[in-house]
Structure formats: C-alpha cells, structure tokens
PDB file of C-alpha atoms and ligand atoms in Angstrom:
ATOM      1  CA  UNK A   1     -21.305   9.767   8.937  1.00 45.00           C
ATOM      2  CA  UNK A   2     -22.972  11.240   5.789  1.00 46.00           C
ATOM      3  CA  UNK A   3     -20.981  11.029   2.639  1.00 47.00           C
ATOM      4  CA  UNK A   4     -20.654  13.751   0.590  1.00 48.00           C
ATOM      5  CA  UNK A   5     -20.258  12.209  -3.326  1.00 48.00           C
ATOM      6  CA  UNK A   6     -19.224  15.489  -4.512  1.00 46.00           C
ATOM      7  CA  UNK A   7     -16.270  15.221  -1.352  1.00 51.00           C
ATOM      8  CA  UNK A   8     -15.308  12.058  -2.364  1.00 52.00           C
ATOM      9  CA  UNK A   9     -14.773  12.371  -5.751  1.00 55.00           C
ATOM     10  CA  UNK A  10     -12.339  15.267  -5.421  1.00 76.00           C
ATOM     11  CA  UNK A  11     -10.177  13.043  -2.851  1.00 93.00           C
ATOM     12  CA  UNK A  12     -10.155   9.771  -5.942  1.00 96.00           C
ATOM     13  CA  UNK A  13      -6.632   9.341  -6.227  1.00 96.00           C
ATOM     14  CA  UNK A  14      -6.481   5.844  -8.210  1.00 97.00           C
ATOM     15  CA  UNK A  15      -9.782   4.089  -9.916  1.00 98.00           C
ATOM     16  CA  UNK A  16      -8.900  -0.073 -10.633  1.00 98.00           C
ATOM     17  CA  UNK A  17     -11.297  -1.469 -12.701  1.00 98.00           C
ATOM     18  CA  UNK A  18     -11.548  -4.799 -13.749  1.00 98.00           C
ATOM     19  CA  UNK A  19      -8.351  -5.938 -12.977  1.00 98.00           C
ATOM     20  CA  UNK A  20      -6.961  -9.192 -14.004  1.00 98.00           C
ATOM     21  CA  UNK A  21      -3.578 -10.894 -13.765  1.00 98.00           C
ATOM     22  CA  UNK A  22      -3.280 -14.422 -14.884  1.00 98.00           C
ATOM     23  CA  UNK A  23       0.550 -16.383 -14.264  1.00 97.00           C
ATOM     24  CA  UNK A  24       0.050 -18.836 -17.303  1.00 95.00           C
ATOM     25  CA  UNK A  25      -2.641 -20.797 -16.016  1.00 95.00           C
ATOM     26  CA  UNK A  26      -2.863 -19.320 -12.496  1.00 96.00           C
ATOM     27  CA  UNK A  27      -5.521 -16.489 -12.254  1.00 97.00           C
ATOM     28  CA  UNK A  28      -3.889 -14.428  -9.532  1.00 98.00           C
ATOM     29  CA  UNK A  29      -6.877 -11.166  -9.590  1.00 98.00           C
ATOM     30  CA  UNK A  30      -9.773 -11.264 -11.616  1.00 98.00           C
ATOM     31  CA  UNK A  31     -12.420  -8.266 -11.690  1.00 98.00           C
ATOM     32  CA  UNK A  32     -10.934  -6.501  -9.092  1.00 98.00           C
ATOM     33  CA  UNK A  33     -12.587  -2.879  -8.500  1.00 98.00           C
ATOM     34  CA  UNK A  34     -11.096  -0.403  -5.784  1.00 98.00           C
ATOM     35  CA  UNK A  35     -11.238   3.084  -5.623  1.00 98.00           C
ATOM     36  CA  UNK A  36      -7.849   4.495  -4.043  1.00 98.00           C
ATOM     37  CA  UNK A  37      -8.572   8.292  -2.017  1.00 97.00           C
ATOM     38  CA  UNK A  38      -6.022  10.334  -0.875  1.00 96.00           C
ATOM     39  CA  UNK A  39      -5.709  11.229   2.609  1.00 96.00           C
ATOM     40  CA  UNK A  40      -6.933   7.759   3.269  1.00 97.00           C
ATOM     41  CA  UNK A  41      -5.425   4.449   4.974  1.00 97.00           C
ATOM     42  CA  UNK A  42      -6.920   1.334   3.071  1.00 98.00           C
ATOM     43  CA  UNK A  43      -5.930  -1.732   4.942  1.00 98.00           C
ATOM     44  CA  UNK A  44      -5.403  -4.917   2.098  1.00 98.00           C
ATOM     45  CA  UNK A  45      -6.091  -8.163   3.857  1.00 97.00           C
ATOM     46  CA  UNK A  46      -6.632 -11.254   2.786  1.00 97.00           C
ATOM     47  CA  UNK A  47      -5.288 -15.008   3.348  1.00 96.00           C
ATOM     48  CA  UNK A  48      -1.884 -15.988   1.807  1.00 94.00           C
ATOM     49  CA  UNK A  49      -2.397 -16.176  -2.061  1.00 95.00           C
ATOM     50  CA  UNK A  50      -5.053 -14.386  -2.011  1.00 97.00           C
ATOM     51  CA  UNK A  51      -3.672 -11.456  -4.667  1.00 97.00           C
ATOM     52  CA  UNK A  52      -2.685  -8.888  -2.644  1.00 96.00           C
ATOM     53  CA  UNK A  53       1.027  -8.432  -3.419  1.00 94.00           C
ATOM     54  CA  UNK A  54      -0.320  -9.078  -7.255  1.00 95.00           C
ATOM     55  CA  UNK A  55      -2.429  -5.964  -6.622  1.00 97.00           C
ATOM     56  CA  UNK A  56      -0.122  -3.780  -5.347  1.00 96.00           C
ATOM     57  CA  UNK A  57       2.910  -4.442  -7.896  1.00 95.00           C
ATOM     58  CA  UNK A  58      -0.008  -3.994 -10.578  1.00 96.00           C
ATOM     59  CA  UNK A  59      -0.251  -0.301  -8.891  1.00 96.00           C
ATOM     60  CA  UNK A  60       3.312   0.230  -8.525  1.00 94.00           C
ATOM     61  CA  UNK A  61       4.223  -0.890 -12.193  1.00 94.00           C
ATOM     62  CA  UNK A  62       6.464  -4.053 -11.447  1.00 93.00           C
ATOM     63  CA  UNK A  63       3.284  -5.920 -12.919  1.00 95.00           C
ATOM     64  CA  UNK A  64       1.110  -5.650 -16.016  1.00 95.00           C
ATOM     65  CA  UNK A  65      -2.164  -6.126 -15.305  1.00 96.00           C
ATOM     66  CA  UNK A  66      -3.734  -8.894 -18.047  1.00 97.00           C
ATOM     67  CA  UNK A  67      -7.138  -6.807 -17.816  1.00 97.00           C
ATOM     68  CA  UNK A  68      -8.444  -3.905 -16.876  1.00 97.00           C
ATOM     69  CA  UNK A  69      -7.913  -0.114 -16.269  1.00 97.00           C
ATOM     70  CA  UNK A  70      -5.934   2.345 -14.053  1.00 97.00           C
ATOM     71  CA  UNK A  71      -7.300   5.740 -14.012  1.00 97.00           C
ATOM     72  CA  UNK A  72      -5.216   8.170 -12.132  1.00 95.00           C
ATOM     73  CA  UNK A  73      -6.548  11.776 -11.399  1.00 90.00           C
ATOM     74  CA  UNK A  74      -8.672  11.290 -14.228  1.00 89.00           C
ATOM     75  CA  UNK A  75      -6.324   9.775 -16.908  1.00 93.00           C
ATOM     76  CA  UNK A  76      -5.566   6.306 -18.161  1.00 94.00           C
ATOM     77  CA  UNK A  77      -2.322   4.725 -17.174  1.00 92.00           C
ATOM     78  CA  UNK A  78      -0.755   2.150 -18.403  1.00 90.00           C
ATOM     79  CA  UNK A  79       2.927   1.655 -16.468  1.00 91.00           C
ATOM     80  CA  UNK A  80       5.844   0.330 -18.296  1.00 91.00           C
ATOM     81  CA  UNK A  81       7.911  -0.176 -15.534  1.00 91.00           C
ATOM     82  CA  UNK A  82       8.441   0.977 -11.710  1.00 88.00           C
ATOM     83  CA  UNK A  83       9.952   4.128 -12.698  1.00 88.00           C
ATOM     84  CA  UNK A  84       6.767   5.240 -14.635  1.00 92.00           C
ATOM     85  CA  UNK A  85       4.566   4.356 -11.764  1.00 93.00           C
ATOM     86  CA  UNK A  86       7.482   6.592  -9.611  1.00 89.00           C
ATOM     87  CA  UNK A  87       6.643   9.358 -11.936  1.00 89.00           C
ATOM     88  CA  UNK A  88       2.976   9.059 -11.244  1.00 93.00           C
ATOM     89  CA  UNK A  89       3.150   9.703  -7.731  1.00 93.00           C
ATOM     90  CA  UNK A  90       3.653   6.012  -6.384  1.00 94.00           C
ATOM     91  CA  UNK A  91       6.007   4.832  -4.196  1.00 90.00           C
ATOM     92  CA  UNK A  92       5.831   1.288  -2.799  1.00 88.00           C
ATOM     93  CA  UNK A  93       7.736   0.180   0.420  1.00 86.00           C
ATOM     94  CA  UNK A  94       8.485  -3.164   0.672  1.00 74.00           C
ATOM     95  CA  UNK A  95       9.331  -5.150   3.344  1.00 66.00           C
ATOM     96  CA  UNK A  96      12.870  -5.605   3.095  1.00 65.00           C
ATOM     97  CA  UNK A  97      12.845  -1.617   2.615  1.00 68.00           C
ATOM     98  CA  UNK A  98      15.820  -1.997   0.621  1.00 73.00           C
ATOM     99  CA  UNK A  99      17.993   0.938   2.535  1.00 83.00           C
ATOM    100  CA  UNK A 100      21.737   0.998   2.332  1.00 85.00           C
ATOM    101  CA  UNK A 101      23.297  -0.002   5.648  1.00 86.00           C
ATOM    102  CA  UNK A 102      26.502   1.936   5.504  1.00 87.00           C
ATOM    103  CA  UNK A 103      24.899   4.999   4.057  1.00 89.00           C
ATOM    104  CA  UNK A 104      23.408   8.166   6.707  1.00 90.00           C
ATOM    105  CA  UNK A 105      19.670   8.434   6.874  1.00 91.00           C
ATOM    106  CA  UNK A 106      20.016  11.656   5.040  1.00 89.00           C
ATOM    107  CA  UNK A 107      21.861   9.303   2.144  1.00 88.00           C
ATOM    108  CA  UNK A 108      19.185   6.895   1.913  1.00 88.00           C
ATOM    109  CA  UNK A 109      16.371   9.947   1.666  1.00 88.00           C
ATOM    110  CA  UNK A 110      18.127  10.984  -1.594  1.00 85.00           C
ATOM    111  CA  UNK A 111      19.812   7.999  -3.069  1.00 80.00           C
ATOM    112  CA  UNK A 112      19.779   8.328  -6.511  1.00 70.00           C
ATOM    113  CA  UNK A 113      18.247  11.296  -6.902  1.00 71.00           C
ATOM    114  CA  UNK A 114      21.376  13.431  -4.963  1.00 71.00           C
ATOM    115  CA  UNK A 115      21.382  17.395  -4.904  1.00 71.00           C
ATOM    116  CA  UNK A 116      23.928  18.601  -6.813  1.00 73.00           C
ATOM    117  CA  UNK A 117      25.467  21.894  -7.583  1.00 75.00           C
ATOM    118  CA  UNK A 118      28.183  23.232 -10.233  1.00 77.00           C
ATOM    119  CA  UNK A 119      30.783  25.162  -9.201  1.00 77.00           C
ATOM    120  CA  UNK A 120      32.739  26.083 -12.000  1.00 77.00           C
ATOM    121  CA  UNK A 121      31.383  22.937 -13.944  1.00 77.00           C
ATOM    122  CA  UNK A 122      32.081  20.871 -11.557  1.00 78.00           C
ATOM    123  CA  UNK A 123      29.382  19.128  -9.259  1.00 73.00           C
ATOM    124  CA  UNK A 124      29.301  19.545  -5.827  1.00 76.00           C
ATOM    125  CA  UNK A 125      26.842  17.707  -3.562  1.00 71.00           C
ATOM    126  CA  UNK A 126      24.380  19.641  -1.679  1.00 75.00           C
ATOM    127  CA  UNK A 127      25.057  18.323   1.690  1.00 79.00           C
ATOM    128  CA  UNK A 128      24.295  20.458   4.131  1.00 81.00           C
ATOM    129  CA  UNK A 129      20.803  21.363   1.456  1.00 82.00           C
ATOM    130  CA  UNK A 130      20.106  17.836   2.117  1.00 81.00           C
ATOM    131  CA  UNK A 131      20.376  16.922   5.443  1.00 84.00           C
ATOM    132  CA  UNK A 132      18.086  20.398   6.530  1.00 86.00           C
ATOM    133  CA  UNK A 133      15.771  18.607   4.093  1.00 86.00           C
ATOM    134  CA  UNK A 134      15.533  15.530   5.834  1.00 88.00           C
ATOM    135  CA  UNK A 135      15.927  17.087   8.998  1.00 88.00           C
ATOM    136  CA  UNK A 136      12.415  18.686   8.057  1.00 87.00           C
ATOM    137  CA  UNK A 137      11.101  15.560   7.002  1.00 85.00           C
ATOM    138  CA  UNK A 138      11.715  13.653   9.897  1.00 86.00           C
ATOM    139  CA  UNK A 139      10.565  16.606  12.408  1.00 85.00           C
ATOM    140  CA  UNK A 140       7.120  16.488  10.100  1.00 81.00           C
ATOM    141  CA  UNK A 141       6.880  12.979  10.722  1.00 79.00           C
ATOM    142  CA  UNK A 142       7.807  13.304  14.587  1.00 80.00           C
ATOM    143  CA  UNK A 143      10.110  10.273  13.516  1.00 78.00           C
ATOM    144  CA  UNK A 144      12.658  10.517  16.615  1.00 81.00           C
ATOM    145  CA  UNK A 145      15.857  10.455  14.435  1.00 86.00           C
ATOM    146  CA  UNK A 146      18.022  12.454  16.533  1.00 83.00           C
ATOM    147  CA  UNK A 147      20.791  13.176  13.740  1.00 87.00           C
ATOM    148  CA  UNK A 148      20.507  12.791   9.649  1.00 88.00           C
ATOM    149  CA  UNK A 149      24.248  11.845   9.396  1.00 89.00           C
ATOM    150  CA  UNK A 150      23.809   8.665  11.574  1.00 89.00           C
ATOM    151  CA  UNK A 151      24.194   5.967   9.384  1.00 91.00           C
ATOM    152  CA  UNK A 152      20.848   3.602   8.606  1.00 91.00           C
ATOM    153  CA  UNK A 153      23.111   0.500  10.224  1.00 90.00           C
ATOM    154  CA  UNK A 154      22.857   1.385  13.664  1.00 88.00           C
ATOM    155  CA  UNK A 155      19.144   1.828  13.693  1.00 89.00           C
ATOM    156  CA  UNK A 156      15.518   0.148  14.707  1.00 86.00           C
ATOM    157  CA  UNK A 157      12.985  -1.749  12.750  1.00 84.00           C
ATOM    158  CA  UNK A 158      10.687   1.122  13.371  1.00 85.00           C
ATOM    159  CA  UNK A 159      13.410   4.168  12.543  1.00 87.00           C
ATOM    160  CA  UNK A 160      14.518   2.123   9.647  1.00 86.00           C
ATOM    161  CA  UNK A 161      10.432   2.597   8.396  1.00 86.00           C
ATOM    162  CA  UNK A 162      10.578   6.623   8.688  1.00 86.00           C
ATOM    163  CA  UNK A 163      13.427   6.824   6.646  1.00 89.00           C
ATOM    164  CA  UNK A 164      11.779   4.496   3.916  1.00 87.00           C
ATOM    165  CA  UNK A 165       8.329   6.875   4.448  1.00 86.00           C
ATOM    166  CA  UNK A 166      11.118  10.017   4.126  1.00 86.00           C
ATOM    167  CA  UNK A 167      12.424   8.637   1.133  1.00 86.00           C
ATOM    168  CA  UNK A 168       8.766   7.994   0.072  1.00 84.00           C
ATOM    169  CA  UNK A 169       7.979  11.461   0.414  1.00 83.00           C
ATOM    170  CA  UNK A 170      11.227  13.291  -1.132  1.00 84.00           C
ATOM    171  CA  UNK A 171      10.058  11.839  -4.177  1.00 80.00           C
ATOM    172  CA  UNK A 172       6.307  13.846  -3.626  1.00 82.00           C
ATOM    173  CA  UNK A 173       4.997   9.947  -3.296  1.00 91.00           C
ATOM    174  CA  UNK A 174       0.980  10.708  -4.147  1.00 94.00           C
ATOM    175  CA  UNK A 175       0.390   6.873  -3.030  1.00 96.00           C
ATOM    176  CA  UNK A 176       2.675   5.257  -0.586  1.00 94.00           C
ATOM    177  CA  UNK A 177       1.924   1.830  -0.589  1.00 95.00           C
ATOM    178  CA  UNK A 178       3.419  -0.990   2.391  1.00 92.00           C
ATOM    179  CA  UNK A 179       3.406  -4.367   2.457  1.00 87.00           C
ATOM    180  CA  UNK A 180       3.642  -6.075   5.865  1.00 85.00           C
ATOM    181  CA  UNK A 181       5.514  -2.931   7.568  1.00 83.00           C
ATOM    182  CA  UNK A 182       5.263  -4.223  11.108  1.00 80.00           C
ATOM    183  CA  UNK A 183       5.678  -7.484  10.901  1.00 80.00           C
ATOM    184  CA  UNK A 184       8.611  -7.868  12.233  1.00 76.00           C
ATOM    185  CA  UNK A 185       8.402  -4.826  15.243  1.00 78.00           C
ATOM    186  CA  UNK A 186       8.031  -4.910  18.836  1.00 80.00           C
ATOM    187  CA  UNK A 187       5.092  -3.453  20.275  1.00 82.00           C
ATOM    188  CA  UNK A 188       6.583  -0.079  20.318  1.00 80.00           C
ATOM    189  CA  UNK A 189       7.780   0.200  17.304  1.00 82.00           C
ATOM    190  CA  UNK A 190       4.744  -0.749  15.657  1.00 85.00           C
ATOM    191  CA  UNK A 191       2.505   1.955  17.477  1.00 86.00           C
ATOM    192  CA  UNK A 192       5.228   4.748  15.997  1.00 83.00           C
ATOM    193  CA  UNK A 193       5.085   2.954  12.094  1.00 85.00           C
ATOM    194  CA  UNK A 194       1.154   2.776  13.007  1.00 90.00           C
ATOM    195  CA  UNK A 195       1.336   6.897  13.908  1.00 89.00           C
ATOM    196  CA  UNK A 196       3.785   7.689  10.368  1.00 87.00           C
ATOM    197  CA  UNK A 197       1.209   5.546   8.344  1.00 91.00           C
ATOM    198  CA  UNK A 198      -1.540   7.956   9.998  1.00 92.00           C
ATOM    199  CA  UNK A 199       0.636  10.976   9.724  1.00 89.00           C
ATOM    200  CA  UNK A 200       0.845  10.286   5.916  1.00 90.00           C
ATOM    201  CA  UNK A 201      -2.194  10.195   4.952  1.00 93.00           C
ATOM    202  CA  UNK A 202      -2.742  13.268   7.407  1.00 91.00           C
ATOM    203  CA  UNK A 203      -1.213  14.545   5.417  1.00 88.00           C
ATOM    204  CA  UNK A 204      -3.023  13.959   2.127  1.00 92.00           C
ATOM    205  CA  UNK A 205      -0.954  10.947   0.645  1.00 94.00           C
ATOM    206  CA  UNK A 206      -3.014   7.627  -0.284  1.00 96.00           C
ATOM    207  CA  UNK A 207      -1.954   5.021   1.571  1.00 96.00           C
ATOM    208  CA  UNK A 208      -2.233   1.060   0.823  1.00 97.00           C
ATOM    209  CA  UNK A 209      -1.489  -0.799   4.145  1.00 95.00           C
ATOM    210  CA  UNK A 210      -1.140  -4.599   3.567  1.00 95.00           C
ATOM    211  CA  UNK A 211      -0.924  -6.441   6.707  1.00 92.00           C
ATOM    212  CA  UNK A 212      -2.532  -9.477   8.812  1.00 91.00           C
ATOM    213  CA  UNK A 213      -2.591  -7.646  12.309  1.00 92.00           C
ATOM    214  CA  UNK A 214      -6.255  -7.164  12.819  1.00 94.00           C
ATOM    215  CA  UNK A 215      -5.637  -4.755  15.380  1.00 93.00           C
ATOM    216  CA  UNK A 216      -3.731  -2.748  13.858  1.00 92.00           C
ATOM    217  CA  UNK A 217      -5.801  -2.345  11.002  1.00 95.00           C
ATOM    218  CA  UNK A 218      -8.678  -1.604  12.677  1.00 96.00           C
ATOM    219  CA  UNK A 219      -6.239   1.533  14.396  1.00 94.00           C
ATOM    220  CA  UNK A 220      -4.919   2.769  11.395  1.00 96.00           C
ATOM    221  CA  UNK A 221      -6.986   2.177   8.411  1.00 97.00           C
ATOM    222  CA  UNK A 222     -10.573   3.923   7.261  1.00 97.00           C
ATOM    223  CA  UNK A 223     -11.292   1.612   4.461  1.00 98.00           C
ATOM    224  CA  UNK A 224     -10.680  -2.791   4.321  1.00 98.00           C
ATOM    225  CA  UNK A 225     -10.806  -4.369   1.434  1.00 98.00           C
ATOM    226  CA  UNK A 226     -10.860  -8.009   1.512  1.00 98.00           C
ATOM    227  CA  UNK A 227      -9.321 -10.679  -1.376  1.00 98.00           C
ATOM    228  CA  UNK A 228      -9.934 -14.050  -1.547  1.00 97.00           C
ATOM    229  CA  UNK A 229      -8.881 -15.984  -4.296  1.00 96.00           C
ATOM    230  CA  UNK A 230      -8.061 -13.212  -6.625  1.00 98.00           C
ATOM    231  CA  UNK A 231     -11.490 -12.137  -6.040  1.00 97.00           C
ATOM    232  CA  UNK A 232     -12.604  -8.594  -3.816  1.00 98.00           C
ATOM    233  CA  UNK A 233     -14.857 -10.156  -1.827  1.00 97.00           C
ATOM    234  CA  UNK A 234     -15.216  -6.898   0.557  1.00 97.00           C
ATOM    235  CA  UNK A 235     -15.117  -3.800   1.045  1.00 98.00           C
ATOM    236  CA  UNK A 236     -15.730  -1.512   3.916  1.00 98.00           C
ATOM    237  CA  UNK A 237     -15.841   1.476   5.892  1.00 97.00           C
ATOM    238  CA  UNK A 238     -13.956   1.066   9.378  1.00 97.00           C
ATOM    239  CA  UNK A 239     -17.146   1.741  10.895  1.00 97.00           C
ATOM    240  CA  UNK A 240     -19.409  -0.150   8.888  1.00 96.00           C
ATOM    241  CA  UNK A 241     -17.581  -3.165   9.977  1.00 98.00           C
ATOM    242  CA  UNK A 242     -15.935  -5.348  12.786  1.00 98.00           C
ATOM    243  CA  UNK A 243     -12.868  -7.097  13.220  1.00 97.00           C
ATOM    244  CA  UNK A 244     -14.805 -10.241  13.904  1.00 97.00           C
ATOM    245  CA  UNK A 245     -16.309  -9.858  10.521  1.00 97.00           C
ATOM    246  CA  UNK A 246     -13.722  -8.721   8.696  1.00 97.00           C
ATOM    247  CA  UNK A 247     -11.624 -11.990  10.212  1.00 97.00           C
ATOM    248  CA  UNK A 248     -14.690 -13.881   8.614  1.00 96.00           C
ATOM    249  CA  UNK A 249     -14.459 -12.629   5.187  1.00 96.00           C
ATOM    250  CA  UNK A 250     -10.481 -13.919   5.427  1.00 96.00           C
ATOM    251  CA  UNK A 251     -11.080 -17.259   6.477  1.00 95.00           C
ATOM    252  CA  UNK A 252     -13.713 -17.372   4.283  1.00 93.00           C
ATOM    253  CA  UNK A 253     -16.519 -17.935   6.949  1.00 92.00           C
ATOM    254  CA  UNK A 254     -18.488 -14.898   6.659  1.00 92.00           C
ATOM    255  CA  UNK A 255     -22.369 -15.851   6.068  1.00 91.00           C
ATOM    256  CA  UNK A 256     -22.602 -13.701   2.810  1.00 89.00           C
ATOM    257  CA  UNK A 257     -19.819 -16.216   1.602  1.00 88.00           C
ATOM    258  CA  UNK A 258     -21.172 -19.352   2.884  1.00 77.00           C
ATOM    259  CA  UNK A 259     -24.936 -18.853   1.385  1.00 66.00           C
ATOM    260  CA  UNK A 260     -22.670 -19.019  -2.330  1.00 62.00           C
ATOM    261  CA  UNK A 261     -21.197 -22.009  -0.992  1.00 60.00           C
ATOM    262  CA  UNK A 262     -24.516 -23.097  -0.225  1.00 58.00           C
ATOM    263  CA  UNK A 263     -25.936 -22.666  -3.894  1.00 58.00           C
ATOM    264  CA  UNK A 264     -22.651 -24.468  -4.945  1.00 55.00           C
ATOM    265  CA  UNK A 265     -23.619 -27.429  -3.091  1.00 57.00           C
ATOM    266  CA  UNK A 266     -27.247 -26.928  -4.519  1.00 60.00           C
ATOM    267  CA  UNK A 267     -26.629 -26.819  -7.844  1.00 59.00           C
ATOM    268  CA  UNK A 268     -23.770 -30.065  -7.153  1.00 55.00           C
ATOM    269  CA  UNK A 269     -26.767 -31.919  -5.971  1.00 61.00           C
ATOM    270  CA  UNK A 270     -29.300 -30.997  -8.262  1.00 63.00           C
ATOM    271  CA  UNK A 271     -26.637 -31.762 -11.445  1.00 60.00           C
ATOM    272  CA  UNK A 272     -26.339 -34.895  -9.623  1.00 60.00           C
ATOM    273  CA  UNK A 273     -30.094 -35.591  -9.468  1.00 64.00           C
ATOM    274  CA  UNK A 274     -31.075 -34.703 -12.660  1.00 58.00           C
ATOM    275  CA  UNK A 275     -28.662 -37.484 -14.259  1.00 54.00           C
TER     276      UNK A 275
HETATM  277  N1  ADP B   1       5.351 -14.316 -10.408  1.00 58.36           N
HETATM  278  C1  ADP B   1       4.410 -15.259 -10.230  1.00 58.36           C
HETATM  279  N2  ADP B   1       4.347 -16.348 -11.037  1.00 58.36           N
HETATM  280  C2  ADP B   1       3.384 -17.274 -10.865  1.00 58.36           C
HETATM  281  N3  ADP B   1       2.417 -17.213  -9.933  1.00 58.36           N
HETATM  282  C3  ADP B   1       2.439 -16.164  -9.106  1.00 58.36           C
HETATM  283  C4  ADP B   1       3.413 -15.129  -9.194  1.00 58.36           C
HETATM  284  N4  ADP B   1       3.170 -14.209  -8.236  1.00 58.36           N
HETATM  285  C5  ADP B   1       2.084 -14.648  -7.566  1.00 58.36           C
HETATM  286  N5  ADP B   1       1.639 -15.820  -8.088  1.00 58.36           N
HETATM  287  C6  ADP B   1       0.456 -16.572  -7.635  1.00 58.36           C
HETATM  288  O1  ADP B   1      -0.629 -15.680  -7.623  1.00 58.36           O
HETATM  289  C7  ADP B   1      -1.453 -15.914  -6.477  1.00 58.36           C
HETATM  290  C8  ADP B   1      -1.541 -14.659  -5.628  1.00 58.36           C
HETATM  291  O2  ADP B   1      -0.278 -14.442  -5.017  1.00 58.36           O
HETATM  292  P1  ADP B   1       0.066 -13.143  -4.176  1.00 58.36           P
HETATM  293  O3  ADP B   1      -0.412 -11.945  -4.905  1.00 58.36           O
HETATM  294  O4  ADP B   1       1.492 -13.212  -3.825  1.00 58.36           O
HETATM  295  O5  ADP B   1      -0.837 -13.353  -2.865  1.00 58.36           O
HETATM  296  P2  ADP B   1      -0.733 -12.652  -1.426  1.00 58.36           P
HETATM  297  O6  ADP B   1       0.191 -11.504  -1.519  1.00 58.36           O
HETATM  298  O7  ADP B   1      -2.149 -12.258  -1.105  1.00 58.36           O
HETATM  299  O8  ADP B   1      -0.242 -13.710  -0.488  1.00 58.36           O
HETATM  300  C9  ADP B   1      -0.847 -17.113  -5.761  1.00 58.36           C
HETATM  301  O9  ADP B   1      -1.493 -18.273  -6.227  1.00 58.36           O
HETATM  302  C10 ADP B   1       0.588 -17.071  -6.211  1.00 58.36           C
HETATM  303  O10 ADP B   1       1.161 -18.367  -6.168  1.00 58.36           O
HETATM  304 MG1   MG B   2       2.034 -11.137  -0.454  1.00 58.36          MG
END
C-alpha cells in the first residue's frame, strides 16, 4: 500500500520522543520514539519487563517521563497527573477495569461525571438523559447489552469491557489505551473485545492494545511495536511483518538482534585479546 505522508500526518494523534523513565537505578524506557495515529490499533508487545506498562502510564499521566517529549496535535504536554492526561483526550483501561459492581451499566458510563439538572436549585439527576445516552453508545458499539439499568455485577468478562470502552468514550477519549483486555476471556468473548477495539478506532479513536496473544494482534492491530529492555526494538506495519517475526523480536531471537549480539561478543573477544 502506498503511503501518503501528507495522509499520515493529519491522522498523528501523539508524537513520543525520546522517552526515558529511570526507577532509581532501574532504566525502565530509554529513547523510546512512537508515533500514535488516530483511527489506528497499535499492538504493544514485548516480554515481561520490557517497559510497556511504563509506556503507557507515561501517556496516560500516572508517570513522569525522566526524558523526553509528548507532542499532542501539535503541542507540548507535559501531564501532572491522570486527570490532565483525561483532559487531553486519553483514557486508559486497565485490566482490573475498575467498574462498580452494584452500580447499572448506565452508572458506571457516567460515574463521576453524572448529568444533573436544577429544578428550582435543586439537582436532579438526568436519568432517563443518561441511560438513552448509553443506550446509544452501546448500540454504536453493537455491544449486546440488552438493558442500561442492569447492574455491572451480573455481567461477562467481555460485556464488562464495552462498558469500560462506553465509559472511555463518554469522556470523548481521543486515545483509548488497554492493557491485557482479553486475558482473561473465553474465546468468544475475546472475538467481541477484538471487534469493540476495531470498532474504536473505526471510528477515529487511537488505540494502544497491549497484549501477548499473537493472534490476536495480528487480527486487530495495523501497527506492532516491539520493547525489549526499555528499548523499541521494532516497529511495523501489519503487513510488513509476520507473527513468526514479530515472536522473534520478543524473545529476542530475531537475526537483526542477534548480529548486535554478535558484535558484543566481538568486541568481548577482541578487549580480551588486546590485553
Ligand atoms: N514503580 C516502579 N518502581 C521500580 N521499578 C519499576 C516500577 N515500575 C516498573 N518498574 C521496572 O521497570 C521495568 C519495566 O516494567 P514494566 O513497564 O512493568 O514492564 P512490562 O509492562 O513490559 O512488563 C521492570 O524492570 C520493572 O521492574
Ligand atoms: Mg505490564
């Protein structure tokens, strides 16, 4: 497929450059470079430890970042907190989603951030406002949440995901970023988080997918960027690449990898010989 630089350009959502985080003396990222489009899945993969969570709460503001820039549309950010990286269009969705049980789905879409109207000075919330909102939501997303007002208790791994992604986008989420979201799914729930995560960026959200299911990367995602060792070590079109290779650059078997280690061992021996 031909790329279109101009096209491109106009989809950058988020620009990392040279992004470092060092944990006193543990160097968790260093030079890290990604480009972040919208309407676009990147998958984040990479061995445990490799950075990725580091990454992503550097993005979603639970991190400070010890070098390096964020440019969003354009404009320097530096993030304070979650709530400013909220503000900039980012929502992250962790893994333990962090819904309230006893509350309806049409709760959890607008916790904190209720509809409320004044009657007389006093407030009133806008129930039946909300739950036609998240009724639309949910239809948009083809989510299969038969009624709002159920509460989130009584329902699935994958159900329990749409209303996170609902939430996500009641909050006009410019970046919806996931770590691990099917992890813990059966087969059919997966394929339905797998189909949101499309519809999203379908949509024209960004989305950051980080997960270790090769196969469902290579469904869902049109870019892969690989850590290792707090390095980016690739970074690819879904159809420049394979899942063998991309299972290569994890492990950290890939040839391109391996000829480094090579002129490691080189320059080992020659030190060695030249004493
Ligand atoms: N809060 C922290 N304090 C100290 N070290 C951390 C902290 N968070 C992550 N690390 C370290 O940074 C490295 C990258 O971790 P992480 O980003 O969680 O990797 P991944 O998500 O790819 O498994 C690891 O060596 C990890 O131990
Ligand atoms: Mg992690």
């Amino acid at each position: 497929m031909a790329t279109n630089p101009a096209a491109a350009g106009d989809r950058l959502f988020l620009r990392a450059r040279g992004i470092g985080k060092r944990f006193g003396a543990i160097t968790a990222l260093e030079d890290v470079d990604v480009d972040i489009n919208r309407g676009e899945v990147l998958a984040l993969l990479g061995d445990n430890g490799a950075g990725k969570s580091t990454f992503v709460k550097v993005l979603a503001g639970a991190h400070r970042q010890t070098e390096g820039t964020l440019t969003i549309d354009g404009q320097d950010q530096t993030f304070q907190s979650p709530q400013e990286a909220a503000t900039a269009g980012i929502a992250t969705i962790y893994q333990e989603l962090a819904l309230a049980e006893n509350l309806s789905v049409a709760e959890n879409v607008y916790l904190g951030r209720e509809e409320v109207s004044r009657i007389l000075g006093i407030p009133f919330l806008r129930k039946a406002a909300m739950r036609n909102r998240v009724n639309e939501l949910l239809e948009e997303l083809d989510a299969h949440i038969p009624d709002p007002s159920l509460p989130v208790g009584g329902l699935s791994g994958g159900q329990r995901q749409a209303v996170a992604i609902c939430r996500a986008l009641n909050l006009d989420a410019k970046l919806v970023i996931m770590d691990e979201p099917t992890a813990a799914l059966a087969v059919a729930e997966t394929r339905k988080v797998l189909s949101l995560v499309r519809t999203l960026a379908d949509r024209g959200c960004a989305v950051v997918l980080i997960s270790h299911n090769i196969s469902d990367v290579f469904e869902v995602a049109d870019r892969m960027v690989v850590f290792r060792r707090g390095h980016k070590i690739a970074d690819k079109r879904r159809e420049e690449t394979t899942p063998e290779e991309i299972v290569a650059f994890i492990t950290g078997a890939h040839p391109s990898l391996r000829a480094n280690a090579q002129t490691d061992r080189q320059e080992i021996n020659n030190n060695l010989h030249n004493r």
